[in-house]
Amino acid sequence: MTILPVIPISPDKPDAVITRRRPSMPPRHLADLDLDARKAAVAALGEPTFRAKQLSTHYFGRFVRDASAMTDLPAASRDRITADLLPTLLTPIREQDCDDGATRKTLWKLHDGALVESVLMGYSNRVTACVSSQAGCGMACPFCATGQQGLTRNLSVAEIVDQCVYLAGVAASGVVTGSPPRLSRVVFMGMGEPLANYPRVIEAVRRLTTPAPEGLGLSQRHITVSTVGLVPAMRRLIAEQLSVTLALSLHAPDDDLRDELVPVNQRWKVAEVLDAAFDYAAQTGRRVSIEYALIRDVNDQPWRADLLGRLLHGKLAHVNLIPLNPTPGSKWDASPKPVEREFVRRLLAAGVETTVRDTRGREIDGACGQLAAGELTQAGADGVAADAEVAQ
Ligand code: SAH
């Protein structure tokens, strides 16, 4: 283990320090493996191969993540299996809910101390998990809280899947008010840029959409991968022939502004990124979702609505406007409602289907772009200090 420079826990405990480990990928986990690889792994432990299916049924079918609760396993096997196939990947540090229990945010500590968040959102007909694909994010969008942190590291396949399995268990327990007791959708709109962690995200999508007990059995159409527009990775995604929904975070229809709001635009321009999105739609027959955070006096002018309307007219695309969530210290704010309504009106007039995203989770900083575990930790250092390594 490598110890990085120490940082104080809190101003009122100046002598106490947290030692942080260098970011590192976690140990292997059942959810990293397909069923054949699980059989090989249990055989290597000296266990009968049927154990692979037994473990998979517990994990993916019943959302049991802890071998000690798998009471049909011999006690000796449980320890071996825990050590080799079910290491703890995610430790919940804080859970918060709002919207009368319909939105719940979980802050997780990973094995190396990195922090990520997931949000569970219940609706009358569905339950959606918003999951993280990276700790932090390297895309540096200036209006996004995670973008301000920089990238800590990619998550492993199992770290992504385990968020979903945990949240599937929460949904199944029936605590999500007014919703069916079943996780039905996963959106990669938590922390990180999913296409910058491409192979692991694709593998996670496969695990989430393979029928139980090998996987979680969600429909590919109910998985949304959201991207800043990494064109080569979008093209690779087209070639996978998956039918997941693609969301493109456009935020501006012109290169001048998009270069600033989504810095990766300096590399792949609006025209190129839209081409890739339209090709994805043509290949899959699935409408792409164009995400557009409306920022007061920045990207909400009528002429920008008209330009966006011209770019999307006649395409298999719809616009999802997101009222900006101002992040701490941000100079930007959401557009006033009349401006938002005019923006919508112009897009509709151009024949472009448009929705305005609901503002779930705002009270608990669980809404779009607010997931920034680093900042949350500063505010709640006690929770972290409790199980960080503390030296006096
Ligand atoms: N990296 C991926 C997933 C990020 S989060 C992507 O950029 O698509 C999902 C969405 O929330 C993105 O469209 C992102 O631009 C948006 N978002 C980020 N910060 C926001 C904020 N402060 N207010 C509103 N939307 C925000």
XYZ file of C-alpha atoms and ligand atoms in Angstrom:
418
model
C 0.000 0.000 0.000
C 1.290 3.446 -0.877
C 0.558 6.254 1.511
C -0.110 9.628 -0.056
C 0.386 12.952 1.701
C -1.852 13.360 4.719
C -4.726 15.798 4.914
C -6.396 17.128 8.072
C -9.769 15.595 8.923
C -11.344 18.796 10.093
C -10.349 22.230 11.307
C -11.385 21.413 14.877
C -9.173 18.289 14.951
C -5.982 19.743 13.464
C -3.787 16.891 14.698
C -5.898 14.149 13.234
C -5.087 13.161 9.693
C -6.515 10.804 7.128
C -4.066 8.787 5.126
C -5.264 8.258 1.596
C -4.220 5.292 -0.507
C -3.142 5.832 -4.079
C -6.131 5.171 -6.336
C -6.097 1.548 -7.446
C -8.457 -0.894 -9.091
C -10.328 -3.168 -6.678
C -9.929 -6.927 -6.267
C -11.764 -9.240 -8.636
C -15.452 -9.825 -7.922
C -18.117 -12.224 -9.144
C -19.734 -9.416 -11.158
C -16.528 -8.946 -13.173
C -16.958 -12.449 -14.609
C -19.392 -14.133 -16.978
C -20.888 -17.462 -15.923
C -18.144 -19.595 -17.507
C -15.425 -17.572 -15.805
C -17.325 -17.889 -12.502
C -17.368 -21.679 -12.925
C -13.625 -21.661 -13.530
C -13.118 -19.423 -10.485
C -15.108 -21.646 -8.106
C -13.385 -24.754 -9.488
C -10.024 -23.111 -8.765
C -11.181 -22.708 -5.152
C -11.893 -26.437 -4.977
C -15.653 -25.853 -4.987
C -18.115 -27.768 -7.170
C -18.952 -25.848 -10.364
C -22.664 -25.661 -9.479
C -21.600 -23.104 -6.873
C -21.173 -20.587 -9.670
C -24.877 -20.699 -10.459
C -25.806 -20.799 -6.774
C -23.774 -17.658 -6.065
C -25.082 -15.965 -9.179
C -28.685 -16.659 -8.173
C -28.066 -15.111 -4.769
C -26.319 -12.074 -6.186
C -28.206 -11.280 -9.393
C -31.531 -12.963 -8.609
C -32.000 -12.008 -4.958
C -29.558 -9.104 -4.647
C -27.668 -10.792 -1.784
C -24.184 -9.249 -1.900
C -22.716 -10.777 1.241
C -21.696 -14.469 1.353
C -22.433 -14.641 5.097
C -26.122 -14.260 4.226
C -25.961 -17.166 1.753
C -27.000 -19.716 4.328
C -27.179 -22.635 1.911
C -23.395 -22.483 1.464
C -21.210 -24.566 3.799
C -19.581 -22.241 6.343
C -16.037 -23.061 5.177
C -16.947 -22.286 1.563
C -18.430 -18.938 2.553
C -15.116 -17.605 3.798
C -13.213 -18.806 0.736
C -15.838 -17.382 -1.567
C -15.982 -14.057 0.239
C -12.233 -13.667 -0.018
C -12.021 -14.698 -3.660
C -15.279 -13.691 -5.323
C -17.284 -11.401 -3.092
C -14.881 -8.832 -1.655
C -16.604 -5.699 -0.364
C -16.312 -3.171 -3.163
C -18.659 -0.451 -1.967
C -19.099 0.704 1.596
C -22.051 3.027 2.109
C -20.989 6.161 3.962
C -24.210 8.074 3.780
C -27.726 7.572 2.459
C -30.147 10.436 2.082
C -33.621 10.613 0.691
C -35.960 13.349 -0.458
C -39.014 13.897 -2.671
C -41.061 12.062 0.000
C -38.888 8.974 -0.194
C -38.968 8.705 -4.001
C -35.319 9.785 -4.447
C -32.413 8.286 -2.498
C -28.762 9.087 -2.821
C -25.990 6.807 -1.615
C -22.420 7.980 -1.072
C -19.962 5.095 -1.353
C -16.375 4.637 -0.296
C -14.412 2.333 -2.580
C -11.626 -0.002 -1.417
C -8.949 2.641 -1.999
C -10.846 5.462 -0.310
C -12.217 6.968 -3.544
C -15.795 8.229 -3.216
C -18.665 7.873 -5.679
C -22.411 8.313 -5.581
C -25.524 6.632 -6.951
C -29.105 7.894 -7.000
C -32.288 5.806 -7.035
C -35.405 7.497 -8.415
C -38.880 6.049 -8.118
C -41.731 6.972 -10.470
C -45.256 5.597 -10.628
C -44.356 3.087 -13.343
C -40.622 2.547 -12.974
C -37.559 2.743 -10.775
C -34.348 4.175 -12.244
C -30.795 3.923 -10.924
C -28.382 6.708 -11.839
C -24.908 5.221 -11.475
C -21.288 6.344 -11.598
C -18.785 4.958 -14.084
C -15.696 6.777 -12.774
C -14.547 8.313 -9.497
C -14.430 11.972 -10.481
C -14.350 12.922 -14.144
C -11.685 14.176 -16.531
C -13.968 16.077 -18.910
C -13.829 19.386 -16.985
C -17.263 20.776 -17.986
C -17.259 24.026 -15.979
C -20.906 23.853 -14.834
C -20.668 20.280 -13.478
C -19.659 19.583 -9.877
C -17.923 16.309 -10.753
C -16.112 18.009 -13.623
C -14.466 20.350 -11.106
C -12.845 17.466 -9.231
C -10.839 15.898 -12.022
C -10.549 12.172 -12.549
C -9.507 9.898 -9.712
C -9.900 6.595 -11.551
C -12.113 4.361 -13.640
C -14.514 2.063 -11.830
C -14.245 -1.673 -12.424
C -17.075 -3.611 -14.072
C -18.111 -4.986 -10.694
C -18.012 -1.581 -8.993
C -20.518 -0.380 -11.582
C -22.687 -3.504 -11.443
C -22.619 -3.647 -7.640
C -24.189 -0.159 -7.440
C -27.068 -1.496 -9.552
C -27.447 -4.747 -7.616
C -27.493 -2.842 -4.333
C -30.121 -0.420 -5.696
C -32.140 -3.325 -7.136
C -32.214 -4.690 -3.591
C -33.377 -1.338 -2.213
C -36.123 -1.176 -4.857
C -37.173 -4.780 -4.119
C -37.520 -3.969 -0.416
C -40.407 -1.689 -1.386
C -39.066 1.439 0.315
C -39.260 3.601 -2.810
C -42.509 5.409 -2.205
C -45.222 5.041 -4.823
C -43.179 2.902 -7.218
C -43.161 -0.720 -8.347
C -40.728 -2.791 -6.228
C -38.370 -3.498 -9.116
C -35.402 -1.704 -10.609
C -36.177 -1.348 -14.306
C -33.777 1.279 -15.683
C -30.156 2.270 -15.327
C -28.763 5.582 -16.549
C -25.013 6.258 -16.717
C -25.514 9.829 -15.586
C -23.800 9.702 -12.227
C -20.157 10.623 -11.795
C -17.788 10.169 -14.706
C -17.741 9.944 -18.470
C -18.881 6.408 -19.317
C -17.278 6.330 -22.768
C -13.911 7.256 -21.235
C -14.144 3.941 -19.330
C -15.370 2.184 -22.442
C -14.517 -1.535 -22.104
C -15.697 -1.707 -18.496
C -18.910 0.170 -19.122
C -19.766 -2.084 -22.088
C -19.011 -5.178 -20.023
C -21.167 -3.781 -17.205
C -24.009 -3.163 -19.691
C -23.719 -6.802 -20.786
C -23.838 -7.966 -17.180
C -26.859 -5.778 -16.425
C -28.754 -7.016 -19.470
C -27.945 -10.744 -19.450
C -30.865 -12.703 -17.967
C -30.546 -13.865 -14.342
C -28.772 -15.697 -12.859
C -25.856 -14.710 -15.098
C -26.827 -11.053 -15.008
C -29.448 -8.616 -13.799
C -31.835 -9.187 -16.710
C -32.646 -5.556 -17.527
C -33.708 -4.635 -21.041
C -30.985 -2.994 -23.162
C -33.533 -0.369 -24.172
C -33.834 0.580 -20.517
C -30.149 1.421 -20.168
C -29.015 4.943 -21.088
C -25.370 5.781 -21.723
C -24.731 9.513 -21.569
C -21.633 11.044 -23.152
C -19.940 14.389 -23.664
C -19.353 13.221 -27.241
C -16.184 11.143 -27.508
C -16.654 10.465 -31.203
C -14.347 7.453 -31.667
C -15.984 5.737 -28.674
C -19.451 6.600 -30.024
C -18.454 4.944 -33.303
C -17.243 1.891 -31.398
C -20.578 1.795 -29.597
C -22.385 1.759 -32.941
C -20.364 -1.316 -33.895
C -21.357 -3.176 -30.693
C -24.908 -3.457 -32.043
C -26.403 -2.984 -28.614
C -29.780 -1.308 -28.315
C -29.031 0.900 -25.345
C -30.265 4.498 -25.442
C -27.606 7.086 -26.202
C -27.735 10.509 -24.585
C -25.460 13.233 -25.935
C -24.650 16.152 -23.651
C -24.697 18.907 -26.261
C -25.458 22.043 -24.192
C -24.723 24.382 -27.114
C -25.494 24.184 -30.844
C -22.443 26.266 -31.880
C -18.754 25.467 -31.516
C -17.800 28.806 -29.961
C -19.902 28.216 -26.874
C -19.606 24.431 -26.789
C -15.802 24.711 -26.756
C -16.253 26.429 -23.404
C -19.144 24.435 -21.884
C -17.938 20.990 -22.973
C -14.177 21.353 -23.451
C -13.878 18.082 -25.359
C -15.635 19.974 -28.177
C -12.257 21.528 -28.943
C -11.376 18.063 -30.270
C -14.707 16.839 -31.713
C -16.936 19.600 -33.033
C -20.717 19.908 -32.909
C -21.220 18.714 -36.489
C -19.029 15.658 -35.980
C -20.563 14.703 -32.672
C -24.114 15.084 -33.994
C -23.224 12.975 -37.035
C -22.047 10.196 -34.737
C -25.251 10.496 -32.664
C -27.447 10.379 -35.778
C -25.527 7.353 -37.061
C -26.138 5.664 -33.720
C -29.857 6.386 -34.066
C -29.897 5.059 -37.641
C -28.067 1.884 -36.634
C -30.205 1.108 -33.604
C -33.510 2.652 -34.637
C -33.452 4.321 -31.232
C -33.992 8.013 -30.777
C -30.982 9.769 -29.293
C -31.505 12.105 -26.401
C -29.850 15.498 -26.777
C -29.135 16.820 -23.282
C -29.110 20.593 -22.922
C -28.623 22.246 -19.521
C -30.295 25.647 -19.823
C -27.997 28.299 -18.359
C -29.262 31.848 -17.912
C -27.868 34.246 -20.523
C -25.277 31.680 -21.586
C -26.961 29.183 -23.925
C -30.659 30.040 -23.632
C -31.041 32.702 -26.377
C -33.868 32.287 -28.911
C -31.361 32.138 -31.785
C -29.658 29.168 -30.157
C -33.015 27.390 -29.850
C -33.602 28.058 -33.558
C -30.138 26.826 -34.510
C -30.607 23.682 -32.421
C -34.005 23.190 -34.068
C -32.407 23.386 -37.536
C -29.664 20.916 -36.590
C -32.156 18.367 -35.246
C -35.088 18.853 -37.615
C -36.091 15.552 -39.227
C -33.609 13.534 -37.165
C -34.281 10.624 -34.821
C -33.549 12.763 -31.791
C -35.310 14.526 -28.988
C -34.142 17.300 -26.713
C -34.073 16.919 -22.978
C -33.669 20.329 -21.379
C -32.176 20.297 -17.891
C -32.736 23.363 -15.709
C -29.154 24.113 -14.581
C -28.305 23.080 -11.065
C -25.935 25.763 -9.887
C -22.893 24.146 -8.272
C -21.224 25.777 -5.260
C -19.311 28.879 -6.262
C -20.619 28.761 -9.823
C -21.185 32.032 -11.670
C -24.045 30.420 -13.597
C -27.713 30.007 -12.843
C -30.766 28.312 -14.343
C -32.725 30.162 -17.021
C -35.910 31.910 -15.889
C -39.075 29.904 -16.625
C -40.364 32.255 -19.376
C -37.013 31.925 -21.180
C -37.181 28.144 -20.790
C -40.753 28.106 -22.164
C -39.709 30.164 -25.196
C -36.768 27.817 -25.832
C -39.143 24.832 -25.733
C -41.664 26.610 -27.976
C -39.066 27.291 -30.656
C -37.792 23.705 -30.652
C -41.347 22.359 -30.912
C -42.040 24.819 -33.740
C -39.014 23.352 -35.552
C -40.637 19.926 -35.199
C -38.221 18.695 -32.535
C -39.660 16.739 -29.643
C -38.622 18.409 -26.402
C -39.021 17.632 -22.718
C -37.855 19.459 -19.612
C -36.242 17.171 -17.076
C -37.735 17.067 -13.603
C -35.580 18.400 -10.828
C -35.341 15.293 -8.696
C -32.939 15.135 -5.784
C -32.045 18.811 -5.536
C -32.444 18.965 -1.765
C -29.860 16.221 -1.289
C -27.468 17.358 -4.008
C -28.527 14.268 -5.875
C -29.612 15.990 -9.065
C -27.841 16.179 -12.410
C -24.326 17.437 -12.158
C -24.388 17.778 -8.395
C -22.663 14.526 -7.605
C -19.307 15.564 -6.226
C -18.377 13.269 -3.409
C -15.214 15.207 -2.555
C -17.161 18.281 -1.597
C -19.749 16.285 0.284
C -17.039 14.631 2.266
C -15.611 17.920 3.371
C -18.980 18.763 4.832
C -19.370 15.391 6.515
C -15.817 14.455 7.412
C -16.954 12.602 10.542
C -18.593 9.899 8.467
C -15.452 9.366 6.468
C -13.086 9.625 9.390
C -14.979 6.847 11.138
C -13.611 4.245 8.800
C -10.647 5.926 7.195
C -7.230 5.128 8.572
C -6.629 7.736 11.210
C -3.236 8.666 12.594
C -2.884 11.095 15.462
N -20.261 12.475 -18.550
C -21.603 12.148 -18.980
C -22.536 11.874 -17.805
C -22.609 13.051 -16.909
S -23.960 13.547 -15.980
C -22.155 13.283 -19.800
O -21.616 14.380 -19.733
O -23.113 13.075 -20.529
C -25.386 13.601 -16.890
C -25.857 14.957 -17.391
O -25.927 15.982 -16.384
C -24.974 15.499 -18.493
O -25.793 15.916 -19.557
C -24.343 16.687 -17.830
O -23.878 17.628 -18.752
C -25.465 17.182 -16.965
N -25.036 18.139 -15.943
C -23.835 18.236 -15.368
N -23.802 19.254 -14.477
C -25.019 19.817 -14.501
C -25.616 20.896 -13.788
N -24.911 21.565 -12.888
N -26.903 21.198 -14.054
C -27.598 20.483 -14.959
N -27.095 19.444 -15.648
C -25.826 19.117 -15.429
